[in-house]
XYZ file of C-alpha atoms in Angstrom:
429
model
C 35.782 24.085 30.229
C 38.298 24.960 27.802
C 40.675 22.665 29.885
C 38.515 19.870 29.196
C 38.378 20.264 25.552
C 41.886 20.396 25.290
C 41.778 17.030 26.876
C 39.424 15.625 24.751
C 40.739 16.542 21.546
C 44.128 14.913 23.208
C 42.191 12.127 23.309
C 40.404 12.363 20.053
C 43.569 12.914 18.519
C 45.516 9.976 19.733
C 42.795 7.761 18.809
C 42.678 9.085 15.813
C 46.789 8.311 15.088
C 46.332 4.459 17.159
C 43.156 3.918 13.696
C 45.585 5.289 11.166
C 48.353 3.491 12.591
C 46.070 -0.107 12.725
C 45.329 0.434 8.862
C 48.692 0.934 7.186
C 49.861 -2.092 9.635
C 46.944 -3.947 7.716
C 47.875 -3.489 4.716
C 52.111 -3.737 5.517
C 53.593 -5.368 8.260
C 55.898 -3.347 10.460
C 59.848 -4.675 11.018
C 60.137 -7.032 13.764
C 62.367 -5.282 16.289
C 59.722 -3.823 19.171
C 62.037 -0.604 19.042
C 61.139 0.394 15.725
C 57.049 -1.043 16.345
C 56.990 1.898 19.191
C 58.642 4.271 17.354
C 56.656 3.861 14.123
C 53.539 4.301 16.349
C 54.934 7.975 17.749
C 56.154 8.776 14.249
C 52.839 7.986 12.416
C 50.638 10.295 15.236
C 52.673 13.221 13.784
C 52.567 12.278 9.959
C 48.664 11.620 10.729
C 48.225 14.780 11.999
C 49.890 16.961 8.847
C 47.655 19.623 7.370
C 48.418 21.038 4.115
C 46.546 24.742 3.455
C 45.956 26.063 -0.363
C 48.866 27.142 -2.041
C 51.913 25.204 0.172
C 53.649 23.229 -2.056
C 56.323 22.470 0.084
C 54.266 21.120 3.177
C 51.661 19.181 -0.021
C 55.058 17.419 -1.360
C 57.437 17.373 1.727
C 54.542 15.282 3.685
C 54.264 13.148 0.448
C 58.089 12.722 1.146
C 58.183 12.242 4.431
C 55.077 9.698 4.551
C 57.344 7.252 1.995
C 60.311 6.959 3.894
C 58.120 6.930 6.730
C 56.627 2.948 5.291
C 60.061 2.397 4.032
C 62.027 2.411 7.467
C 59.413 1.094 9.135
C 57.271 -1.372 7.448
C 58.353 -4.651 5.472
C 57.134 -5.296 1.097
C 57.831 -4.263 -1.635
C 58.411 -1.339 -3.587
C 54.985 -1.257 -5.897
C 53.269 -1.927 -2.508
C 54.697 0.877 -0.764
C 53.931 3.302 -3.432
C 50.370 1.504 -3.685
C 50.286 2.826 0.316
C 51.102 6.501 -0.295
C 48.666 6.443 -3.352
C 45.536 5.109 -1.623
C 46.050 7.092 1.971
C 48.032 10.182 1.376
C 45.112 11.869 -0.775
C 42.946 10.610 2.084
C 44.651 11.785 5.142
C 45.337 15.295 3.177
C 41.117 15.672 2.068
C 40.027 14.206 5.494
C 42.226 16.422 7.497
C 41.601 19.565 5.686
C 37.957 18.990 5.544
C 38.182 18.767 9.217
C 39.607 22.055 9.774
C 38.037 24.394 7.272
C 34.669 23.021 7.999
C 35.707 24.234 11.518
C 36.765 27.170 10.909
C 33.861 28.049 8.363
C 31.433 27.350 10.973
C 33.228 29.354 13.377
C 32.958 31.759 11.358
C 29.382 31.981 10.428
C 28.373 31.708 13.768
C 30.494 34.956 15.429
C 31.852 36.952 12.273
C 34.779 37.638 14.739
C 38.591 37.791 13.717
C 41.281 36.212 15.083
C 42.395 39.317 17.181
C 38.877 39.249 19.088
C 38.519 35.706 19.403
C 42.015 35.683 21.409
C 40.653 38.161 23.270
C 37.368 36.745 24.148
C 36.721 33.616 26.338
C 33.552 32.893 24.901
C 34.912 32.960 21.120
C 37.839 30.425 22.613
C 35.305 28.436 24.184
C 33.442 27.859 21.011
C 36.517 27.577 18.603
C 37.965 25.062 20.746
C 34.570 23.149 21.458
C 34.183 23.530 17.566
C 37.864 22.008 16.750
C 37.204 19.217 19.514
C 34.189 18.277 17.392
C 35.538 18.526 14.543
C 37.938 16.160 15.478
C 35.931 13.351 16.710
C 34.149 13.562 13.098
C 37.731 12.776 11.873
C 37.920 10.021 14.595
C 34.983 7.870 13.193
C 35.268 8.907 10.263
C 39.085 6.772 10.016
C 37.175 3.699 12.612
C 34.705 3.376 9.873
C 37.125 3.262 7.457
C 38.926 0.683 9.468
C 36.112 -1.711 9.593
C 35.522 -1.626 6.437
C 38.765 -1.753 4.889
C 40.989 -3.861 7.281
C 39.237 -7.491 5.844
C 40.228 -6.356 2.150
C 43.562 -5.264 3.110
C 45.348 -7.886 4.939
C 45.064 -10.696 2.291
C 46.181 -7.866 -0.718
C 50.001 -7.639 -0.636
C 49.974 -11.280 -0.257
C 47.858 -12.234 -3.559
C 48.347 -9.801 -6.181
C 51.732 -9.134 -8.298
C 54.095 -6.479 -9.295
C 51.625 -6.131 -12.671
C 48.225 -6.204 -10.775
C 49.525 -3.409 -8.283
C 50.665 -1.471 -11.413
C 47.381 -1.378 -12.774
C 45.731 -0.666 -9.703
C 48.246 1.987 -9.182
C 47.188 3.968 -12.769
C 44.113 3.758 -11.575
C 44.466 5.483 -7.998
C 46.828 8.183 -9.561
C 43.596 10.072 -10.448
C 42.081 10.509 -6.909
C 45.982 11.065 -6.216
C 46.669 14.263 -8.766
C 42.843 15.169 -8.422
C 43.721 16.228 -4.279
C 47.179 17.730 -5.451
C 45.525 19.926 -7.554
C 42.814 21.115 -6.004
C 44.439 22.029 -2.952
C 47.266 23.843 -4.198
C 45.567 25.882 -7.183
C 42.882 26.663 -5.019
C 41.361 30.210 -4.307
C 41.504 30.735 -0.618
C 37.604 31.222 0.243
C 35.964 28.544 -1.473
C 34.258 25.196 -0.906
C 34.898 23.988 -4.389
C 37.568 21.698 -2.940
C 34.480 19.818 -0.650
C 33.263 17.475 -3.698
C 36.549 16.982 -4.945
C 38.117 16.001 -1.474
C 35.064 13.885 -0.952
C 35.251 12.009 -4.616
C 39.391 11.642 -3.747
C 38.570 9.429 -0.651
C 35.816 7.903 -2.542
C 38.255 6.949 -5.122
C 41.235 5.866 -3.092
C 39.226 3.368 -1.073
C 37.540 2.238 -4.027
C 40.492 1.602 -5.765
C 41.839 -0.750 -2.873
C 37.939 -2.395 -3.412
C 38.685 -3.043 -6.663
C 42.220 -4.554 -5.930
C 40.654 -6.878 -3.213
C 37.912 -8.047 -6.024
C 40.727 -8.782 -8.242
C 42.302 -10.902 -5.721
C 39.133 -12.985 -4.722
C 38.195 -13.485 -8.591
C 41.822 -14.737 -9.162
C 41.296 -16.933 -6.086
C 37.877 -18.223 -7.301
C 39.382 -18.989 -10.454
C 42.099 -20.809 -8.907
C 39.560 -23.276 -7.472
C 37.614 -23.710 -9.887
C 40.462 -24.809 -11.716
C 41.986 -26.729 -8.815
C 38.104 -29.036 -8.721
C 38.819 -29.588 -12.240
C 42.566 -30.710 -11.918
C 40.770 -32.626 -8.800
C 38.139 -34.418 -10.703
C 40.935 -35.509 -13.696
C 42.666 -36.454 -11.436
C 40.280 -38.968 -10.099
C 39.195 -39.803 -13.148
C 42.657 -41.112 -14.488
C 43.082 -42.941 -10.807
C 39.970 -44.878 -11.943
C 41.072 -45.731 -15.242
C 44.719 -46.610 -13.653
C 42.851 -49.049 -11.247
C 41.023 -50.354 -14.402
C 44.491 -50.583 -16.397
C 46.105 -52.221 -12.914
C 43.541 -55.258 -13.032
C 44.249 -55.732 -16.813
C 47.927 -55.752 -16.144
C 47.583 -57.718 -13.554
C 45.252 -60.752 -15.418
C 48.510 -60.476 -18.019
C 50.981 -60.806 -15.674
C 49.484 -64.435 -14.820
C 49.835 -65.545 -18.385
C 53.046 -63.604 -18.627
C 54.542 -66.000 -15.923
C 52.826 -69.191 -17.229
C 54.492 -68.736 -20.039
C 57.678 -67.490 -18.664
C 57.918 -71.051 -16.102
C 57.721 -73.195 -19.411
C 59.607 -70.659 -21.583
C 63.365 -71.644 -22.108
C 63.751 -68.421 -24.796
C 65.597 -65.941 -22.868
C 65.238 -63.185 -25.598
C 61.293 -64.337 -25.130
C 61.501 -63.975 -21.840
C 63.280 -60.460 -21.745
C 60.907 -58.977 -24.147
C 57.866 -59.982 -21.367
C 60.027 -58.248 -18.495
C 60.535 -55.322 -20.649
C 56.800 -54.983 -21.794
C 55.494 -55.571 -17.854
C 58.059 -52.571 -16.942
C 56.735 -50.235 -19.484
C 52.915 -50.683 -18.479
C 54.038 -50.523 -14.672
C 56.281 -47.192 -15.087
C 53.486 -45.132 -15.477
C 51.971 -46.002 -11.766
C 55.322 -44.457 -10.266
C 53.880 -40.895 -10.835
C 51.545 -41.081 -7.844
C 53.465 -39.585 -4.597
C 51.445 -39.631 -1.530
C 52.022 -36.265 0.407
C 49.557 -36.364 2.644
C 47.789 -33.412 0.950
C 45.303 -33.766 -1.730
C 46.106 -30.748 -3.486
C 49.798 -31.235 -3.359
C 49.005 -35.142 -4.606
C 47.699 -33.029 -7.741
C 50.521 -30.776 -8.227
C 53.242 -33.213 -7.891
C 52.000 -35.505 -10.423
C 51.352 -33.144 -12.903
C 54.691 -31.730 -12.576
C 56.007 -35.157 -12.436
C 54.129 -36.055 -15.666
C 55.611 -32.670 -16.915
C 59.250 -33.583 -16.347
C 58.909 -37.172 -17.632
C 57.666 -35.721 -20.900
C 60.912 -33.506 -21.407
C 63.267 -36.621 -20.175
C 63.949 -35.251 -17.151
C 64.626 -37.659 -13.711
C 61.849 -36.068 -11.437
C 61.773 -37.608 -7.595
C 59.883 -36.695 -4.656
C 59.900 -37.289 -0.898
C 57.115 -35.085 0.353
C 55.160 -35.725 3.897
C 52.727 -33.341 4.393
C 50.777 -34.953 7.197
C 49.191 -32.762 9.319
C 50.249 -29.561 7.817
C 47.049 -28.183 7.057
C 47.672 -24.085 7.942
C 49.127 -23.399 3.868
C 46.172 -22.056 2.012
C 46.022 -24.236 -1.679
C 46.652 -21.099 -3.458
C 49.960 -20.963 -1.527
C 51.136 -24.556 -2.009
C 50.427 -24.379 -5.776
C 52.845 -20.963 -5.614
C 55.334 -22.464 -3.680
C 56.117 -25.951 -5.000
C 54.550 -24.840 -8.515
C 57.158 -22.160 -9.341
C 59.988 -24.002 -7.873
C 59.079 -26.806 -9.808
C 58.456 -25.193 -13.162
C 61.383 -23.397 -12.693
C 63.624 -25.965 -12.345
C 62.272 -27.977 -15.443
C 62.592 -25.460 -17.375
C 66.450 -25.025 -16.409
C 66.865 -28.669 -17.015
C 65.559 -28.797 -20.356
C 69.158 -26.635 -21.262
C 70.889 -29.476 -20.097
C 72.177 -32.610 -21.435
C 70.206 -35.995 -20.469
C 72.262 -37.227 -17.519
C 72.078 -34.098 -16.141
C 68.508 -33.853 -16.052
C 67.943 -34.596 -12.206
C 65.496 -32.354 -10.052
C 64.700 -33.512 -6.583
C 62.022 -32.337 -4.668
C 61.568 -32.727 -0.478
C 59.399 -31.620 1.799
C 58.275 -32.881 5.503
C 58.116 -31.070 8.980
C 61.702 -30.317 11.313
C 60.573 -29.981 14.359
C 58.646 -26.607 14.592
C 59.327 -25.987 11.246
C 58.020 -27.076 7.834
C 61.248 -27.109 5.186
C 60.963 -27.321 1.444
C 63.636 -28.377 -0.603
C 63.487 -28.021 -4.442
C 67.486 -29.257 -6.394
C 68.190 -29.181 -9.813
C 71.338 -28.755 -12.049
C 71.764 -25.486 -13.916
C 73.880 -24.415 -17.041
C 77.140 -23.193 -15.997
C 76.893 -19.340 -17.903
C 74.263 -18.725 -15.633
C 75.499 -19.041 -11.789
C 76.481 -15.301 -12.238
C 73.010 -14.237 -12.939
C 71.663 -13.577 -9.838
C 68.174 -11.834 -11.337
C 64.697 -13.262 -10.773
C 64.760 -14.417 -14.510
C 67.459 -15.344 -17.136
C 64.709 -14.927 -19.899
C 65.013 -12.293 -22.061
C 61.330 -10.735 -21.580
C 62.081 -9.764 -17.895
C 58.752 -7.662 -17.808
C 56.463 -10.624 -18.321
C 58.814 -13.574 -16.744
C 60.806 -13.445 -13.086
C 57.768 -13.192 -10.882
C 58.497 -17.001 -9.556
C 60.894 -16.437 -6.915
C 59.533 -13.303 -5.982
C 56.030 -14.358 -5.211
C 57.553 -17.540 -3.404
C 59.298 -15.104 -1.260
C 55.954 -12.890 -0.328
C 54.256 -15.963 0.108
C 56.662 -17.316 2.726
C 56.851 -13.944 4.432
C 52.965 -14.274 4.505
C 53.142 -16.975 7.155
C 56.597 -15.785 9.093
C 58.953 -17.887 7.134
C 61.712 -17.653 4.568
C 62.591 -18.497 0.923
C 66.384 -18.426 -0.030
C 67.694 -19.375 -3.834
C 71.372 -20.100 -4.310
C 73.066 -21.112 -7.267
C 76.528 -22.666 -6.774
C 78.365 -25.388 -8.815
C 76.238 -25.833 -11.569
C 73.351 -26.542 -8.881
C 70.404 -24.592 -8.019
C 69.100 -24.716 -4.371
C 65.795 -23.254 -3.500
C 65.115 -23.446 0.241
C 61.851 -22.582 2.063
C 61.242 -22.433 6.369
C 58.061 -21.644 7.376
C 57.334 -21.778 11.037
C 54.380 -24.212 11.779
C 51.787 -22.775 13.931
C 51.194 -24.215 16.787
């Protein structure tokens, strides 16, 4: 019988590491290479399994070691979300796990009173212990598949949507549950189930913490279209009043050349060209993309750069690339735009040129965003050349999640006096 239990909590245990495993590759995706997908798999059933008793400061902080290199070998992001990881699930694994043993071993021993010398020596007291420690860890089994099935819709669509700032905030706020567990476990007395409530509350905490993060995101997103209908309804709205302005332009333009066959002024006759041109320039700042939202973006940006002087064209065919979310498109062609008028406006007026294209190669969709830059800069290769670094430089970097979201890249090069931002994303198929 003991046999059996030995090959249940094999089992148990396993299953356990597979759920763990599932939920950091939720939240992080692992490196590519299949080699290091197995081996993180192997790795993370003994880093799951770490137990940390009262008092053991070096097995409470070398785990805490060991668990960040562990995501930074083998999982892709960023720094902030890395630490946002080991914030969130090391307090958890370290309550849940202890929990499972003491309340184990607690039971255990209300039930016999019997040491560890007689419970060797007894096969009765083994049977129980290890039928006891088999239960206990099933308990830690569902407790982690629960927490998968809850968790694993919130923490997919996190790293992707919130910043360097957000996951700084979030990250003051997890340090609580995160200190709280530290504490508790290594001040501790020995025989004491203080450390229950405040295990339970850590867990609480972490998960609700990665809640709280995923409402963040979804508010931002709601925002985002609610803002996008507006920008969609002014936009119609000034395609109306175009049309309107079109028809009066065009009942002109019939007296404009009645007058222009009988005219024999040619300074008369240059004045008319010049005024038709001026009330037809505005009607170049529609680009078709084959994407509504992108039709929006463009032609604010375009409206943007015509303000500031600058020689904005566009050669965009988005037709039947529907798998970028609008959030996505806006952070991808928004930033590189932005950025690029924003380097232009340092320039002098000829060399105000940024030129935007776009349109599917083969199995791939490829972005291209050009502009001229000052000269002082091409050995700046930091995400901003502003002086406020803390609140500017996020562009770039949250093109480059973004692209990683869907399997693709996003590559910046500055060379000549010309900036080149370059994005490949692979379209699904």
């Amino acid at each position: 019988m003991i046999h059996f239990f030995n090959i249940l909590s094999f089992f148990f245990a396993w299953g356990y590491s597979l759920v763990f495993f599932l939920i950091l590759k939720s939240f992080l995706p692992l490196r590519k290479h299949m080699a290091f997908k197995i081996t993180a798999f192997f790795v993370c059933g003994y880093l799951s399994d770490s137990i940390i008793y009262s008092n053991d400061a070096g097995s409470l902080f070398g785990t805490m070691l060991f668990f960040f290199l562990y995501l930074s070998l083998f999982y892709r992001g960023t720094f902030m979300e890395k630490v946002s990881l080991l914030l969130v699930f090391y307090p958890a694994l370290i309550a849940v796990n202890y929990l499972m043993i003491d309340v184990g071993r607690r039971l255990f021993q209300a039930l016999t009173q019997a040491t560890y010398e007689q419970t060797l020596n007894s096969p009765e007291l083994m049977l129980l212990s290890t039928g006891l420690h088999t239960v206990s860890l099933l308990f830690r089994l569902i407790f982690w598949i629960i927490s998968w099935l809850l968790l694993r819709k919130y923490l997919s669509k996190l790293p992707s949507h919130l910043n360097g700032r957000t996951w700084l905030i979030v990250d003051m706020l997890m340090l609580a549950s995160f200190v709280s567990i530290f504490t508790i476990i290594y001040f501790m007395p020995e025989d004491t189930a203080i450390v229950y409530p405040i295990c339970g509350a850590s867990v609480f905490s972490s998960f609700g913490c990665m809640y709280l993060a995923s409402y963040i995101c979804d508010s931002m997103q709601t925002s985002y279209r609610l803002q996008y209908m507006e920008s969609q309804q002014d936009y119609y709205r000034q395609r109306s009043r175009d049309e309107e302005r079109i028809r009066s332009i065009y009942h002109d333009m019939k007296n404009h050349l009645l007058i222009l066959e009988s005219s024999q002024a040619a300074e008369a006759a240059g004045q008319m060209a010049q005024e038709l041109r001026s009330q037809i320039a505005a009607y170049e700042n529609y680009i078709h993309t084959g994407n509504d939202f992108l039709d929006i973006i463009i032609k604010d940006k375009a409206e943007k750069a015509r303000e500031k002087h600058i020689d904005f064209s566009a050669s965009i065919d988005f037709d039947g690339i529907d798998f970028i979310e609008p959030l996505d498109i806006s952070t991808l062609f928004g930033n590189g735009i932005d950025n690029a008028v924003e380097a232009s406006e340092n320039l002098s007026g000829n060399q105000r040129v940024i030129l935007v294209k776009a349109g599917r190669i083969q199995d791939f969709l490829s972005v291209l965003i050009e502009n001229n830059c000052a000269q002082e800069h091409q050995k700046d290769h930091g995400p901003t050349t502003k002086t406020d670094k803390f609140l500017h430089g996020f562009g770039i970097v949250n093109m480059k999640k973004t692209a990683e979201k869907y399997n693709g890249t996003c590559t910046a090069n500055r060379d000549m006096g010309k900036f080149t931002l370059k994005i490949l994303l692979p379209i699904p198929k």
